[in-house]
CSV table of C-alpha atoms in Angstrom, one decimal:
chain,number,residue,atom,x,y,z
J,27,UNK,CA,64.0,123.6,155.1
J,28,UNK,CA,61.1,125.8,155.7
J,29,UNK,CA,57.7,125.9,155.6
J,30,UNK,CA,56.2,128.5,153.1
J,31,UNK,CA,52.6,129.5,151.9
J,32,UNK,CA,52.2,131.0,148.9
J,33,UNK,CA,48.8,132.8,148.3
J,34,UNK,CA,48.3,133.7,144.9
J,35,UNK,CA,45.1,133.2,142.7
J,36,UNK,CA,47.0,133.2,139.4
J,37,UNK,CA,47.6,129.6,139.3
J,38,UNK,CA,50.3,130.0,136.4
J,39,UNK,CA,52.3,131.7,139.2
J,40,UNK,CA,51.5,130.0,142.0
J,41,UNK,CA,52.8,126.9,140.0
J,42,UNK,CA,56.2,129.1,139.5
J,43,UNK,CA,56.9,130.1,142.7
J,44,UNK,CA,56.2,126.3,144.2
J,45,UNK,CA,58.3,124.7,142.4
J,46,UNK,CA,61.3,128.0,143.0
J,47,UNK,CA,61.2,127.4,146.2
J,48,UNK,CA,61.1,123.6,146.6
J,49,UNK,CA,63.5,123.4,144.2
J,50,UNK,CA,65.6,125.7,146.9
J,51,UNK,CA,64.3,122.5,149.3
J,52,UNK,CA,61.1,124.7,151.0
J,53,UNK,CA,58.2,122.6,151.7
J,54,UNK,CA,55.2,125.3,149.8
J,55,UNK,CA,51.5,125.4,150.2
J,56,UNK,CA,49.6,126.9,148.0
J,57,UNK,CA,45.9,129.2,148.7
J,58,UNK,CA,44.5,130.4,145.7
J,59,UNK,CA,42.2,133.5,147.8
J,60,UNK,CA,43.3,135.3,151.2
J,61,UNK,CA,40.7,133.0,153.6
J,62,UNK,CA,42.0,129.7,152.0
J,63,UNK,CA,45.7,131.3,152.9
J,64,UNK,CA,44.1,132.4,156.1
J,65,UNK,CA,43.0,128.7,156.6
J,66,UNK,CA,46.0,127.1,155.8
J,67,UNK,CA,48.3,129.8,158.1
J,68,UNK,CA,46.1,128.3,160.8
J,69,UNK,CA,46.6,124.9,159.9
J,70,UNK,CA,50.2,124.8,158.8
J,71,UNK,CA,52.0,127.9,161.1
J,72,UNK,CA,54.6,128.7,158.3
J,73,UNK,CA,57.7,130.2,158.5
J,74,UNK,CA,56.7,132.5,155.7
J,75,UNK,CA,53.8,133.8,153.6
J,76,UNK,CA,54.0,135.5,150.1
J,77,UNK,CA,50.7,137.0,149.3
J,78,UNK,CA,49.5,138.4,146.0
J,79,UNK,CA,47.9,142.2,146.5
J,80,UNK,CA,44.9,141.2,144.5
J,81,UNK,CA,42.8,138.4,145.3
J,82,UNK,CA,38.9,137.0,145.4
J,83,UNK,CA,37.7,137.9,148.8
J,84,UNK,CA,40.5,138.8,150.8
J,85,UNK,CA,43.4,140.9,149.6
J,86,UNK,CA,47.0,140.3,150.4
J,87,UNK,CA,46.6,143.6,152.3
J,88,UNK,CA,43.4,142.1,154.8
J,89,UNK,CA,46.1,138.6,155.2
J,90,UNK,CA,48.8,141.3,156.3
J,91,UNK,CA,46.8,142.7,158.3
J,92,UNK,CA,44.8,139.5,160.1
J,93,UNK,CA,48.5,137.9,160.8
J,94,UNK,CA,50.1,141.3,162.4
J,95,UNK,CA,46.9,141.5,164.4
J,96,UNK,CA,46.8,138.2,166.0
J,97,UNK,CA,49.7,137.2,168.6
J,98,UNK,CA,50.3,133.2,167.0
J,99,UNK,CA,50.8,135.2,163.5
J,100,UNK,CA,52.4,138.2,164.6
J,101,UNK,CA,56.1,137.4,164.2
J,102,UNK,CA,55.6,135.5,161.1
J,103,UNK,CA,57.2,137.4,158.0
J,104,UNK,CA,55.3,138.3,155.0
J,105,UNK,CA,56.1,139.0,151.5
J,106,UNK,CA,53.7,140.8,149.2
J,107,UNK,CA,53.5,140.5,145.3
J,108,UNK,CA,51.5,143.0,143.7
J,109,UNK,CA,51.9,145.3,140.3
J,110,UNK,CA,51.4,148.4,142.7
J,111,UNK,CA,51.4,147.6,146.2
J,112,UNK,CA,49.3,150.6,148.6
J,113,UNK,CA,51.5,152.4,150.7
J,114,UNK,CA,49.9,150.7,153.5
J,115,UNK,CA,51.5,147.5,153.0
J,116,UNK,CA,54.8,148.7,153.7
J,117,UNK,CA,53.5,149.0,157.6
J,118,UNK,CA,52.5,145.3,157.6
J,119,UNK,CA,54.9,143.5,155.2
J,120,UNK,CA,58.3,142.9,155.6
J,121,UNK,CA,59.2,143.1,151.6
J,122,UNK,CA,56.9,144.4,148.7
J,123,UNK,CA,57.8,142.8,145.2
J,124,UNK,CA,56.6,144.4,141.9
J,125,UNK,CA,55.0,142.4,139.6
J,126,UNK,CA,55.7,140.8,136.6
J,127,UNK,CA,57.0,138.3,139.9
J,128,UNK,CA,61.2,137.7,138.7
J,129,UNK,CA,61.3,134.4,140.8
J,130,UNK,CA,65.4,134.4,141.8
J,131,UNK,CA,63.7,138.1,143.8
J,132,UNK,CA,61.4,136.4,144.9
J,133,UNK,CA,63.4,133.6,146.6
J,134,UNK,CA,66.5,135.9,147.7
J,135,UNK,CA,63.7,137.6,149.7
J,136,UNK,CA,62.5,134.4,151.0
J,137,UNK,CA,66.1,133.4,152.3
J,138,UNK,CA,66.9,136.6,153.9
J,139,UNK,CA,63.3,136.5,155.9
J,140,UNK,CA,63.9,133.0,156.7
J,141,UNK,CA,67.5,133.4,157.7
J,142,UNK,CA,67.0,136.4,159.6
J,143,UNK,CA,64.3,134.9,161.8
J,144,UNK,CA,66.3,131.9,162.3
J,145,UNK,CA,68.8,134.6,164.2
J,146,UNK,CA,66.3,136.6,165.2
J,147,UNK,CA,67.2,139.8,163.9
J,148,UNK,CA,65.0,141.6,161.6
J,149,UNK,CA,65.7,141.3,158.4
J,150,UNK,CA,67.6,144.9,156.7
J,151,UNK,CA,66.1,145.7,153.4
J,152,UNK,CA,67.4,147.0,150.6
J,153,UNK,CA,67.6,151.0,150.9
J,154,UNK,CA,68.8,151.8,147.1
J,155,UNK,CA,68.3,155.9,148.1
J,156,UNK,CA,71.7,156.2,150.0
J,157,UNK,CA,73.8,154.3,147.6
J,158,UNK,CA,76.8,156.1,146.6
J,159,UNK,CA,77.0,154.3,142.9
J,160,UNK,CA,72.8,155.5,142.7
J,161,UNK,CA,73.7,159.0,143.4
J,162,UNK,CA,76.3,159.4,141.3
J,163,UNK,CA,74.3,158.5,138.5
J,164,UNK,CA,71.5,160.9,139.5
J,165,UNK,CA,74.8,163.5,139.6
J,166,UNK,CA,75.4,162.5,135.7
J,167,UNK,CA,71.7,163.4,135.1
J,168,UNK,CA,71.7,166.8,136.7
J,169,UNK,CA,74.9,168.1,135.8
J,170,UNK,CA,73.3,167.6,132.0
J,171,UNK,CA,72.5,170.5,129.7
J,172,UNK,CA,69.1,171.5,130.7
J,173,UNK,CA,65.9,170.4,128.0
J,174,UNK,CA,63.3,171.4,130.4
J,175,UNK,CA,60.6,172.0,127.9
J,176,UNK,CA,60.7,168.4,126.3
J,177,UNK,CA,60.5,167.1,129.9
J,178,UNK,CA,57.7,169.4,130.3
J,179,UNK,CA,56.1,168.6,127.1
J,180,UNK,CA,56.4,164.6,127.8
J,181,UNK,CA,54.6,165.5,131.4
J,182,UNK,CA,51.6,167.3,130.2
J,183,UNK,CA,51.3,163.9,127.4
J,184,UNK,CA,51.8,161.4,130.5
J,185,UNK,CA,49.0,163.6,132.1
J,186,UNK,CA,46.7,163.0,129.2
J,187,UNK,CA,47.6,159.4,129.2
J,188,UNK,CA,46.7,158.7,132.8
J,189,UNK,CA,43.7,160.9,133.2
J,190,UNK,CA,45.5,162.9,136.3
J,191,UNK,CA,46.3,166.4,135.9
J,192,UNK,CA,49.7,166.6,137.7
J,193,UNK,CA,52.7,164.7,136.6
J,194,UNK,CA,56.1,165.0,136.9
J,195,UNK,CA,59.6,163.2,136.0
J,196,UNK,CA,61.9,163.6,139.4
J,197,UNK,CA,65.5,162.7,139.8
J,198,UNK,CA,66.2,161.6,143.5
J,199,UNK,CA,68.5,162.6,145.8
J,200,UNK,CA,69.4,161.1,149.3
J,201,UNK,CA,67.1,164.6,150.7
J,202,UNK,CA,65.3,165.7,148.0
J,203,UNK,CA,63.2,165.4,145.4
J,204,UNK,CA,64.3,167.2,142.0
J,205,UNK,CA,61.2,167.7,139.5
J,206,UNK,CA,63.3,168.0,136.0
J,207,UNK,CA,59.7,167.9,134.0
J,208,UNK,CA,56.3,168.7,135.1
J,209,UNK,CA,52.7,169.3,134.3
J,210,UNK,CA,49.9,170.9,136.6
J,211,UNK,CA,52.0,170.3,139.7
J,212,UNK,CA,51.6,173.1,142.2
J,213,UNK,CA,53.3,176.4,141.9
J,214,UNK,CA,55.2,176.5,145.0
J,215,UNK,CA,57.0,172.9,144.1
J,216,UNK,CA,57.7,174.4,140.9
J,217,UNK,CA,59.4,177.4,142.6
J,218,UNK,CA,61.2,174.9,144.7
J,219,UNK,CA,62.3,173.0,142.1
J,220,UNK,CA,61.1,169.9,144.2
J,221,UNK,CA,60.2,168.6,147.5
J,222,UNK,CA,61.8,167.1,150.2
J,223,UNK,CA,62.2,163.8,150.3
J,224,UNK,CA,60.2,163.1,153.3
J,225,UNK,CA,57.4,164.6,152.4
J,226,UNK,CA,57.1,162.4,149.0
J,227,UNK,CA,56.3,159.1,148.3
J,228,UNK,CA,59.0,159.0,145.3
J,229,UNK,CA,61.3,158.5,148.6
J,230,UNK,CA,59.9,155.1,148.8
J,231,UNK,CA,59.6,154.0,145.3
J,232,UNK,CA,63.5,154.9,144.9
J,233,UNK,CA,64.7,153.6,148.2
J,234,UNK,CA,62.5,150.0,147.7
J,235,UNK,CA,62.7,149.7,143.6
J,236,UNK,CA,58.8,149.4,143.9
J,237,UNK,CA,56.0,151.2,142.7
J,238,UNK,CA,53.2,152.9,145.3
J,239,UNK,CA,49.4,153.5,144.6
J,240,UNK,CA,47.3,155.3,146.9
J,241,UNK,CA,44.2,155.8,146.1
J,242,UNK,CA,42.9,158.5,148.1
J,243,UNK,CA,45.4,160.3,150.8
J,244,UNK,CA,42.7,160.6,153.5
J,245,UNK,CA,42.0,156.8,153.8
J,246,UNK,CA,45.7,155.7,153.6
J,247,UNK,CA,46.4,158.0,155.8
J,248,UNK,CA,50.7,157.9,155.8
J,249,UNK,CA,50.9,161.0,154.0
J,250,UNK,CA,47.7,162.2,154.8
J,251,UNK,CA,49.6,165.2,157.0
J,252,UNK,CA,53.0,165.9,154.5
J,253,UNK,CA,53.0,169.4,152.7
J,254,UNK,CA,53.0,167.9,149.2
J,255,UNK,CA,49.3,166.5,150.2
J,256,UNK,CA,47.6,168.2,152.8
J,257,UNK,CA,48.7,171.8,151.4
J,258,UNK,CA,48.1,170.8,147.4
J,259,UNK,CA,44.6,168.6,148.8
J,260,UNK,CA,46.1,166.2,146.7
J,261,UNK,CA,44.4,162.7,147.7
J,262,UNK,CA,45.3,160.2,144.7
J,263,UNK,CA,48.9,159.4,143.7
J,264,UNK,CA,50.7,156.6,141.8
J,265,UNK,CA,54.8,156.8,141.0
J,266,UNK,CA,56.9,154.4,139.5
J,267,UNK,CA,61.1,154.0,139.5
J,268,UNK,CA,63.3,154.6,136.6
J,269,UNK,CA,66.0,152.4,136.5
J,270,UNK,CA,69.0,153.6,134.4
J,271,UNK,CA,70.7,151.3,131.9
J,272,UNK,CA,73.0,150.4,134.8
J,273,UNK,CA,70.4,149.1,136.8
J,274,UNK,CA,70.3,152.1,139.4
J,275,UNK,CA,67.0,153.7,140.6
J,276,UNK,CA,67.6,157.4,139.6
J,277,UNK,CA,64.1,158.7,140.0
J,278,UNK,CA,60.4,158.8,139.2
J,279,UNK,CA,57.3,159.0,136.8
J,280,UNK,CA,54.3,160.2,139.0
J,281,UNK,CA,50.6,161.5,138.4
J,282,UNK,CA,48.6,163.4,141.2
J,283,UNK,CA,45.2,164.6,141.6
J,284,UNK,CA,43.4,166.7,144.1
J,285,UNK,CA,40.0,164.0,143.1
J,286,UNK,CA,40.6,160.6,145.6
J,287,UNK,CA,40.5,157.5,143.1
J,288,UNK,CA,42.2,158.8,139.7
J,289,UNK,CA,44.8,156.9,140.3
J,290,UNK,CA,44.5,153.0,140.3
J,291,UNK,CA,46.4,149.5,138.7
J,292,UNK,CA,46.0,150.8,135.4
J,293,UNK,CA,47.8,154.4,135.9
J,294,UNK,CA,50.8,152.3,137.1
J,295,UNK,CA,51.2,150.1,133.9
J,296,UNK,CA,50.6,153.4,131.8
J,297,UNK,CA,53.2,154.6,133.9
J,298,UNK,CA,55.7,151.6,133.0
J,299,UNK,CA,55.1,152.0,129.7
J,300,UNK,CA,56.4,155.4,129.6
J,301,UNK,CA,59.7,154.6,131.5
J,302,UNK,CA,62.1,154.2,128.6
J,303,UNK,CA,60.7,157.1,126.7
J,304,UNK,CA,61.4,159.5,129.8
J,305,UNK,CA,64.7,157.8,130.6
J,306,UNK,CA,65.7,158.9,127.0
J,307,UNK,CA,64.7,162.5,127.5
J,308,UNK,CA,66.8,162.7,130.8
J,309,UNK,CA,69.5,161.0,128.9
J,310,UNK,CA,69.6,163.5,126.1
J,311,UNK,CA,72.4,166.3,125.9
J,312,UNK,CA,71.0,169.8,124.9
């Protein structure tokens, strides 16, 4: 049994994940803002925290940051919950879980941090962009007949949706990132026919199965320096996976602008909504 506190101000879902992992014989505490989870990490000293991104007062992100930054909290592994979690969470969480919260996730996460601590090991994520079965799939995609004008035609609409002037639909590879439909993005990526995949955040969203958000490049400051965003000035991105009817993570919707703050909560869930739309247009022969 372990000892678990759950911070999450939506108390429908703190109620969920309580009684997910008790059931799986944790003993949970639940803080309903990022000081009362503060307090109770204090109090309690869990063998776990899952934090929600968004809370009163203190985000998830601040509670990450707090714990890694104090030596009694350091080593204690975090989970965060969040429908777009910043990039910068990736540096102080152990595993980012997109929202709506699927609980079994939730709790295979849970075991995996608890178990690996108990050996103490670090715990190996999930890395869905080297998997053979993933980039086969992606294979299947590209070796289609080419419709770049509808893909096109569906970026310049996702543009409009989101506000952003850039957008693009990418199929991932292992090193690169393939733009199959676009709108606004610069010309040299259009020349290229992509990026490489270190210089893109679409390398995490397809490796992790989550979506990113940054809000302005020059404050997160993790890709403040890559090609795509220091030489296109762009400063506000947001990307989310496609998942083929398989279940593998094939690629990307994404928005950019130049403008810091464009892109926020509500460009990812336009974003979501516009997955099995694109996911059709990729899929179509001709």
């Amino acid at each position: 049994m372990a000892s678990i506190v759950v911070a999450e101000d939506d108390s429908d879902i703190a109620s969920l994940l309580s009684t997910v992992l008790s059931n799986a014989g944790h003993a949970v505490r639940t803080a309903h803002s990022g000081q009362d989870a503060l307090d109770m990490i204090a109090e309690a000293g869990p063998d776990l925290v899952i934090v929600d991104h968004h809370m009163p007062g203190l985000s998830g992100l601040d509670v990450a940051g707090r714990l890694r930054g104090a030596e009694a909290t350091a080593g204690i592994p975090v989970i965060m919950l969040s429908a777009a979690a910043p990039a910068a969470a990736r540096g102080l969480c152990d595993v980012t879980i997109s929202k709506p919260v699927r609980p079994r996730h939730v709790l295979e996460a849970a075991d995996a941090l608890l178990a690996a601590r108990l050996d103490g090991v670090p715990a190996a994520g999930t890395n869905h962009l080297v998997d053979v079965d993933r980039l086969l799939a992606v294979s299947d995609y590209l070796t289609r007949p080419a419709h770049a004008e509808a893909l096109d035609a569906f970026a310049e609409r996702l543009a409009e949706l989101t506000g952003a002037p850039m957008a693009a639909i990418t199929l991932m590879l292992n090193d690169s990132v393939v733009v199959a439909g676009s709108h606004g993005m610069p010309r040299w990526v259009r020349e290229a026919g992509g990026v490489p995949a270190e210089w893109s955040p679409d390398t995490v969203v397809v490796a992790e199965d989550v979506p990113v958000l940054i809000g302005d490049s020059a404050v997160d400051g993790e890709y403040a320096t890559s090609p795509l965003f220091s030489v296109s000035g762009v400063r506000s991105y947001a990307s989310v996976p496609l998942n083929s009817t398989e279940g593998h993570v094939v690629g990307t919707l994404c928005v950019l602008d130049e403008k810091p703050g464009t892109c926020t909560e509500d460009t990812v869930q336009i974003l979501h909504s516009q997955r099995a739309q694109a996911l059709v247009l990729l899929a179509r022969a001709g």
